[in-house]
Amino acid sequence: MMSAINNIRPATPVTVAITFLRMDHPPKYTLLDLPEGYVLEKLSFIPIPLYRYIYGTVGRECCWWMRRVLSDQYLEQLFSDPFVEVYVLKDPKDIISGFFELDCRLKSNVNIAYFGLMPHLVGKGMGTAFFHQVLRYAWGKHPRCLRINTCNLDHPRALKLYKKAGFEQFKVETELWNIPDVLNLPIPKKFLKK
């Protein structure tokens, strides 16, 4: 799939370092609760326009692009799998404030495929408590391990958050991404292929 979506033209080539992490046992520390009034809701049915809105808004500043170029049909098929789960974080006014996606298809491990907050909450101290809830839900699946990855285009505090939570880095890969220009994403100049 990567080769197909990496060939949309015109595109801006970006060299990306992807860090892969794993956690082999549940945290031994006390997980933080969400602030009062915030709740998590599992989406039993995922309207594709809603998913595209959440994914696009949460990931815009971090150049999340891969799901944006997939067809509605592909996304519908993905989310029809009972082992792919999407949860939304809602604020006290029932407004979506973030989301995470668990990929449990391998059963022996759970991949935290996506995790993020809406831009108005980034840097407000909500990330750690929200991520602790992700850990609670993911370990509730009783996997052998959890996996997550991040790249140097993600939020600069993402890797630190994951390591502080107990994830250990096991691999770093460099990839060339051709980010489609039609997406009009704010690619930082320092990441542009020279």
PDB file of N, CA and C in Angstrom, residues 121-173:
ATOM      1  N   LEU A 121      -6.083  21.841  22.241  1.00  0.00           N
ATOM      2  CA  LEU A 121      -5.688  21.226  23.509  1.00  0.00           C
ATOM      3  C   LEU A 121      -4.199  20.899  23.588  1.00  0.00           C
ATOM      4  N   VAL A 122      -3.495  20.987  22.481  1.00  0.00           N
ATOM      5  CA  VAL A 122      -2.066  20.664  22.473  1.00  0.00           C
ATOM      6  C   VAL A 122      -1.325  21.683  23.334  1.00  0.00           C
ATOM      7  N   GLY A 123      -0.472  21.159  24.231  1.00  0.00           N
ATOM      8  CA  GLY A 123       0.309  22.031  25.103  1.00  0.00           C
ATOM      9  C   GLY A 123      -0.434  22.507  26.336  1.00  0.00           C
ATOM     10  N   LYS A 124      -1.617  21.955  26.594  1.00  0.00           N
ATOM     11  CA  LYS A 124      -2.427  22.380  27.745  1.00  0.00           C
ATOM     12  C   LYS A 124      -2.374  21.374  28.902  1.00  0.00           C
ATOM     13  N   GLY A 125      -1.477  20.386  28.820  1.00  0.00           N
ATOM     14  CA  GLY A 125      -1.346  19.418  29.903  1.00  0.00           C
ATOM     15  C   GLY A 125      -2.312  18.250  29.829  1.00  0.00           C
ATOM     16  N   MET A 126      -3.009  18.099  28.737  1.00  0.00           N
ATOM     17  CA  MET A 126      -3.997  17.033  28.590  1.00  0.00           C
ATOM     18  C   MET A 126      -3.397  15.746  28.022  1.00  0.00           C
ATOM     19  N   GLY A 127      -2.287  15.850  27.297  1.00  0.00           N
ATOM     20  CA  GLY A 127      -1.732  14.718  26.563  1.00  0.00           C
ATOM     21  C   GLY A 127      -1.395  13.515  27.414  1.00  0.00           C
ATOM     22  N   THR A 128      -0.758  13.720  28.565  1.00  0.00           N
ATOM     23  CA  THR A 128      -0.350  12.591  29.398  1.00  0.00           C
ATOM     24  C   THR A 128      -1.555  11.839  29.933  1.00  0.00           C
ATOM     25  N   ALA A 129      -2.535  12.546  30.481  1.00  0.00           N
ATOM     26  CA  ALA A 129      -3.733  11.877  31.011  1.00  0.00           C
ATOM     27  C   ALA A 129      -4.474  11.135  29.901  1.00  0.00           C
ATOM     28  N   PHE A 130      -4.572  11.746  28.740  1.00  0.00           N
ATOM     29  CA  PHE A 130      -5.236  11.101  27.610  1.00  0.00           C
ATOM     30  C   PHE A 130      -4.470   9.842  27.201  1.00  0.00           C
ATOM     31  N   PHE A 131      -3.139   9.951  27.110  1.00  0.00           N
ATOM     32  CA  PHE A 131      -2.353   8.785  26.712  1.00  0.00           C
ATOM     33  C   PHE A 131      -2.439   7.675  27.750  1.00  0.00           C
ATOM     34  N   HIS A 132      -2.523   8.025  29.020  1.00  0.00           N
ATOM     35  CA  HIS A 132      -2.684   6.998  30.053  1.00  0.00           C
ATOM     36  C   HIS A 132      -3.985   6.221  29.844  1.00  0.00           C
ATOM     37  N   GLN A 133      -5.021   6.893  29.383  1.00  0.00           N
ATOM     38  CA  GLN A 133      -6.278   6.189  29.090  1.00  0.00           C
ATOM     39  C   GLN A 133      -6.112   5.262  27.886  1.00  0.00           C
ATOM     40  N   VAL A 134      -5.339   5.693  26.911  1.00  0.00           N
ATOM     41  CA  VAL A 134      -5.041   4.827  25.765  1.00  0.00           C
ATOM     42  C   VAL A 134      -4.366   3.551  26.264  1.00  0.00           C
ATOM     43  N   LEU A 135      -3.397   3.699  27.163  1.00  0.00           N
ATOM     44  CA  LEU A 135      -2.711   2.531  27.723  1.00  0.00           C
ATOM     45  C   LEU A 135      -3.686   1.627  28.462  1.00  0.00           C
ATOM     46  N   ARG A 136      -4.567   2.223  29.234  1.00  0.00           N
ATOM     47  CA  ARG A 136      -5.559   1.445  29.980  1.00  0.00           C
ATOM     48  C   ARG A 136      -6.423   0.613  29.025  1.00  0.00           C
ATOM     49  N   TYR A 137      -6.915   1.236  27.969  1.00  0.00           N
ATOM     50  CA  TYR A 137      -7.756   0.523  27.003  1.00  0.00           C
ATOM     51  C   TYR A 137      -6.954  -0.539  26.253  1.00  0.00           C
ATOM     52  N   ALA A 138      -5.740  -0.198  25.846  1.00  0.00           N
ATOM     53  CA  ALA A 138      -4.921  -1.140  25.074  1.00  0.00           C
ATOM     54  C   ALA A 138      -4.527  -2.356  25.909  1.00  0.00           C
ATOM     55  N   TRP A 139      -4.086  -2.136  27.147  1.00  0.00           N
ATOM     56  CA  TRP A 139      -3.726  -3.271  28.000  1.00  0.00           C
ATOM     57  C   TRP A 139      -4.957  -4.068  28.404  1.00  0.00           C
ATOM     58  N   GLY A 140      -6.120  -3.450  28.370  1.00  0.00           N
ATOM     59  CA  GLY A 140      -7.367  -4.165  28.645  1.00  0.00           C
ATOM     60  C   GLY A 140      -7.667  -5.255  27.628  1.00  0.00           C
ATOM     61  N   LYS A 141      -6.970  -5.233  26.496  1.00  0.00           N
ATOM     62  CA  LYS A 141      -7.116  -6.273  25.465  1.00  0.00           C
ATOM     63  C   LYS A 141      -6.257  -7.494  25.784  1.00  0.00           C
ATOM     64  N   HIS A 142      -5.439  -7.418  26.819  1.00  0.00           N
ATOM     65  CA  HIS A 142      -4.553  -8.496  27.279  1.00  0.00           C
ATOM     66  C   HIS A 142      -3.555  -8.959  26.223  1.00  0.00           C
ATOM     67  N   PRO A 143      -2.863  -8.011  25.591  1.00  0.00           N
ATOM     68  CA  PRO A 143      -1.855  -8.407  24.602  1.00  0.00           C
ATOM     69  C   PRO A 143      -0.552  -8.820  25.280  1.00  0.00           C
ATOM     70  N   ARG A 144       0.341  -9.394  24.501  1.00  0.00           N
ATOM     71  CA  ARG A 144       1.686  -9.672  24.988  1.00  0.00           C
ATOM     72  C   ARG A 144       2.487  -8.380  25.068  1.00  0.00           C
ATOM     73  N   CYS A 145       2.225  -7.469  24.123  1.00  0.00           N
ATOM     74  CA  CYS A 145       2.924  -6.184  24.145  1.00  0.00           C
ATOM     75  C   CYS A 145       2.107  -5.137  23.400  1.00  0.00           C
ATOM     76  N   LEU A 146       2.456  -3.894  23.642  1.00  0.00           N
ATOM     77  CA  LEU A 146       1.893  -2.769  22.898  1.00  0.00           C
ATOM     78  C   LEU A 146       2.982  -2.226  21.988  1.00  0.00           C
ATOM     79  N   ARG A 147       2.550  -1.723  20.845  1.00  0.00           N
ATOM     80  CA  ARG A 147       3.483  -1.091  19.912  1.00  0.00           C
ATOM     81  C   ARG A 147       2.944   0.280  19.520  1.00  0.00           C
ATOM     82  N   ILE A 148       3.873   1.154  19.221  1.00  0.00           N
ATOM     83  CA  ILE A 148       3.523   2.481  18.725  1.00  0.00           C
ATOM     84  C   ILE A 148       4.714   2.974  17.909  1.00  0.00           C
ATOM     85  N   ASN A 149       4.474   3.852  16.971  1.00  0.00           N
ATOM     86  CA  ASN A 149       5.602   4.482  16.291  1.00  0.00           C
ATOM     87  C   ASN A 149       5.321   5.969  16.162  1.00  0.00           C
ATOM     88  N   THR A 150       6.388   6.687  15.971  1.00  0.00           N
ATOM     89  CA  THR A 150       6.303   8.126  15.773  1.00  0.00           C
ATOM     90  C   THR A 150       7.398   8.515  14.791  1.00  0.00           C
ATOM     91  N   CYS A 151       7.289   9.682  14.239  1.00  0.00           N
ATOM     92  CA  CYS A 151       8.334  10.119  13.309  1.00  0.00           C
ATOM     93  C   CYS A 151       8.722  11.556  13.640  1.00  0.00           C
ATOM     94  N   ASN A 152       9.778  12.011  12.995  1.00  0.00           N
ATOM     95  CA  ASN A 152      10.279  13.351  13.307  1.00  0.00           C
ATOM     96  C   ASN A 152       9.384  14.468  12.777  1.00  0.00           C
ATOM     97  N   LEU A 153       8.296  14.139  12.081  1.00  0.00           N
ATOM     98  CA  LEU A 153       7.302  15.146  11.707  1.00  0.00           C
ATOM     99  C   LEU A 153       6.204  15.282  12.764  1.00  0.00           C
ATOM    100  N   ASP A 154       6.102  14.268  13.650  1.00  0.00           N
ATOM    101  CA  ASP A 154       5.083  14.316  14.702  1.00  0.00           C
ATOM    102  C   ASP A 154       5.398  15.425  15.700  1.00  0.00           C
ATOM    103  N   HIS A 155       4.480  15.605  16.648  1.00  0.00           N
ATOM    104  CA  HIS A 155       4.693  16.619  17.677  1.00  0.00           C
ATOM    105  C   HIS A 155       6.028  16.352  18.363  1.00  0.00           C
ATOM    106  N   PRO A 156       6.830  17.384  18.632  1.00  0.00           N
ATOM    107  CA  PRO A 156       8.159  17.171  19.205  1.00  0.00           C
ATOM    108  C   PRO A 156       8.156  16.480  20.567  1.00  0.00           C
ATOM    109  N   ARG A 157       7.040  16.517  21.291  1.00  0.00           N
ATOM    110  CA  ARG A 157       6.996  15.863  22.602  1.00  0.00           C
ATOM    111  C   ARG A 157       6.462  14.430  22.538  1.00  0.00           C
ATOM    112  N   ALA A 158       6.073  13.952  21.356  1.00  0.00           N
ATOM    113  CA  ALA A 158       5.477  12.616  21.248  1.00  0.00           C
ATOM    114  C   ALA A 158       6.437  11.525  21.717  1.00  0.00           C
ATOM    115  N   LEU A 159       7.647  11.509  21.193  1.00  0.00           N
ATOM    116  CA  LEU A 159       8.601  10.462  21.551  1.00  0.00           C
ATOM    117  C   LEU A 159       8.898  10.482  23.044  1.00  0.00           C
ATOM    118  N   LYS A 160       9.077  11.656  23.609  1.00  0.00           N
ATOM    119  CA  LYS A 160       9.339  11.782  25.052  1.00  0.00           C
ATOM    120  C   LYS A 160       8.159  11.240  25.860  1.00  0.00           C
ATOM    121  N   LEU A 161       6.931  11.552  25.439  1.00  0.00           N
ATOM    122  CA  LEU A 161       5.734  11.059  26.125  1.00  0.00           C
ATOM    123  C   LEU A 161       5.698   9.536  26.116  1.00  0.00           C
ATOM    124  N   TYR A 162       5.966   8.937  24.976  1.00  0.00           N
ATOM    125  CA  TYR A 162       5.903   7.480  24.864  1.00  0.00           C
ATOM    126  C   TYR A 162       6.974   6.812  25.719  1.00  0.00           C
ATOM    127  N   LYS A 163       8.177   7.362  25.703  1.00  0.00           N
ATOM    128  CA  LYS A 163       9.252   6.780  26.513  1.00  0.00           C
ATOM    129  C   LYS A 163       8.972   6.953  28.002  1.00  0.00           C
ATOM    130  N   LYS A 164       8.462   8.104  28.378  1.00  0.00           N
ATOM    131  CA  LYS A 164       8.135   8.341  29.793  1.00  0.00           C
ATOM    132  C   LYS A 164       7.032   7.394  30.258  1.00  0.00           C
ATOM    133  N   ALA A 165       6.135   7.032  29.357  1.00  0.00           N
ATOM    134  CA  ALA A 165       5.049   6.108  29.692  1.00  0.00           C
ATOM    135  C   ALA A 165       5.548   4.677  29.852  1.00  0.00           C
ATOM    136  N   GLY A 166       6.761   4.384  29.373  1.00  0.00           N
ATOM    137  CA  GLY A 166       7.327   3.051  29.529  1.00  0.00           C
ATOM    138  C   GLY A 166       7.628   2.321  28.228  1.00  0.00           C
ATOM    139  N   PHE A 167       7.407   2.960  27.104  1.00  0.00           N
ATOM    140  CA  PHE A 167       7.748   2.335  25.827  1.00  0.00           C
ATOM    141  C   PHE A 167       9.258   2.380  25.629  1.00  0.00           C
ATOM    142  N   GLU A 168       9.783   1.329  24.990  1.00  0.00           N
ATOM    143  CA  GLU A 168      11.206   1.274  24.682  1.00  0.00           C
ATOM    144  C   GLU A 168      11.394   1.233  23.175  1.00  0.00           C
ATOM    145  N   GLN A 169      12.326   2.024  22.723  1.00  0.00           N
ATOM    146  CA  GLN A 169      12.632   2.096  21.295  1.00  0.00           C
ATOM    147  C   GLN A 169      13.340   0.816  20.870  1.00  0.00           C
ATOM    148  N   PHE A 170      12.914   0.219  19.742  1.00  0.00           N
ATOM    149  CA  PHE A 170      13.616  -0.967  19.260  1.00  0.00           C
ATOM    150  C   PHE A 170      14.107  -0.840  17.823  1.00  0.00           C
ATOM    151  N   LYS A 171      13.677   0.204  17.114  1.00  0.00           N
ATOM    152  CA  LYS A 171      14.126   0.340  15.727  1.00  0.00           C
ATOM    153  C   LYS A 171      13.854   1.756  15.238  1.00  0.00           C
ATOM    154  N   VAL A 172      14.735   2.246  14.371  1.00  0.00           N
ATOM    155  CA  VAL A 172      14.519   3.513  13.668  1.00  0.00           C
ATOM    156  C   VAL A 172      14.764   3.240  12.187  1.00  0.00           C
ATOM    157  N   GLU A 173      13.818   3.644  11.360  1.00  0.00           N
ATOM    158  CA  GLU A 173      13.955   3.485   9.913  1.00  0.00           C
ATOM    159  C   GLU A 173      13.821   4.849   9.250  1.00  0.00           C
TER     160      GLU A 173
END
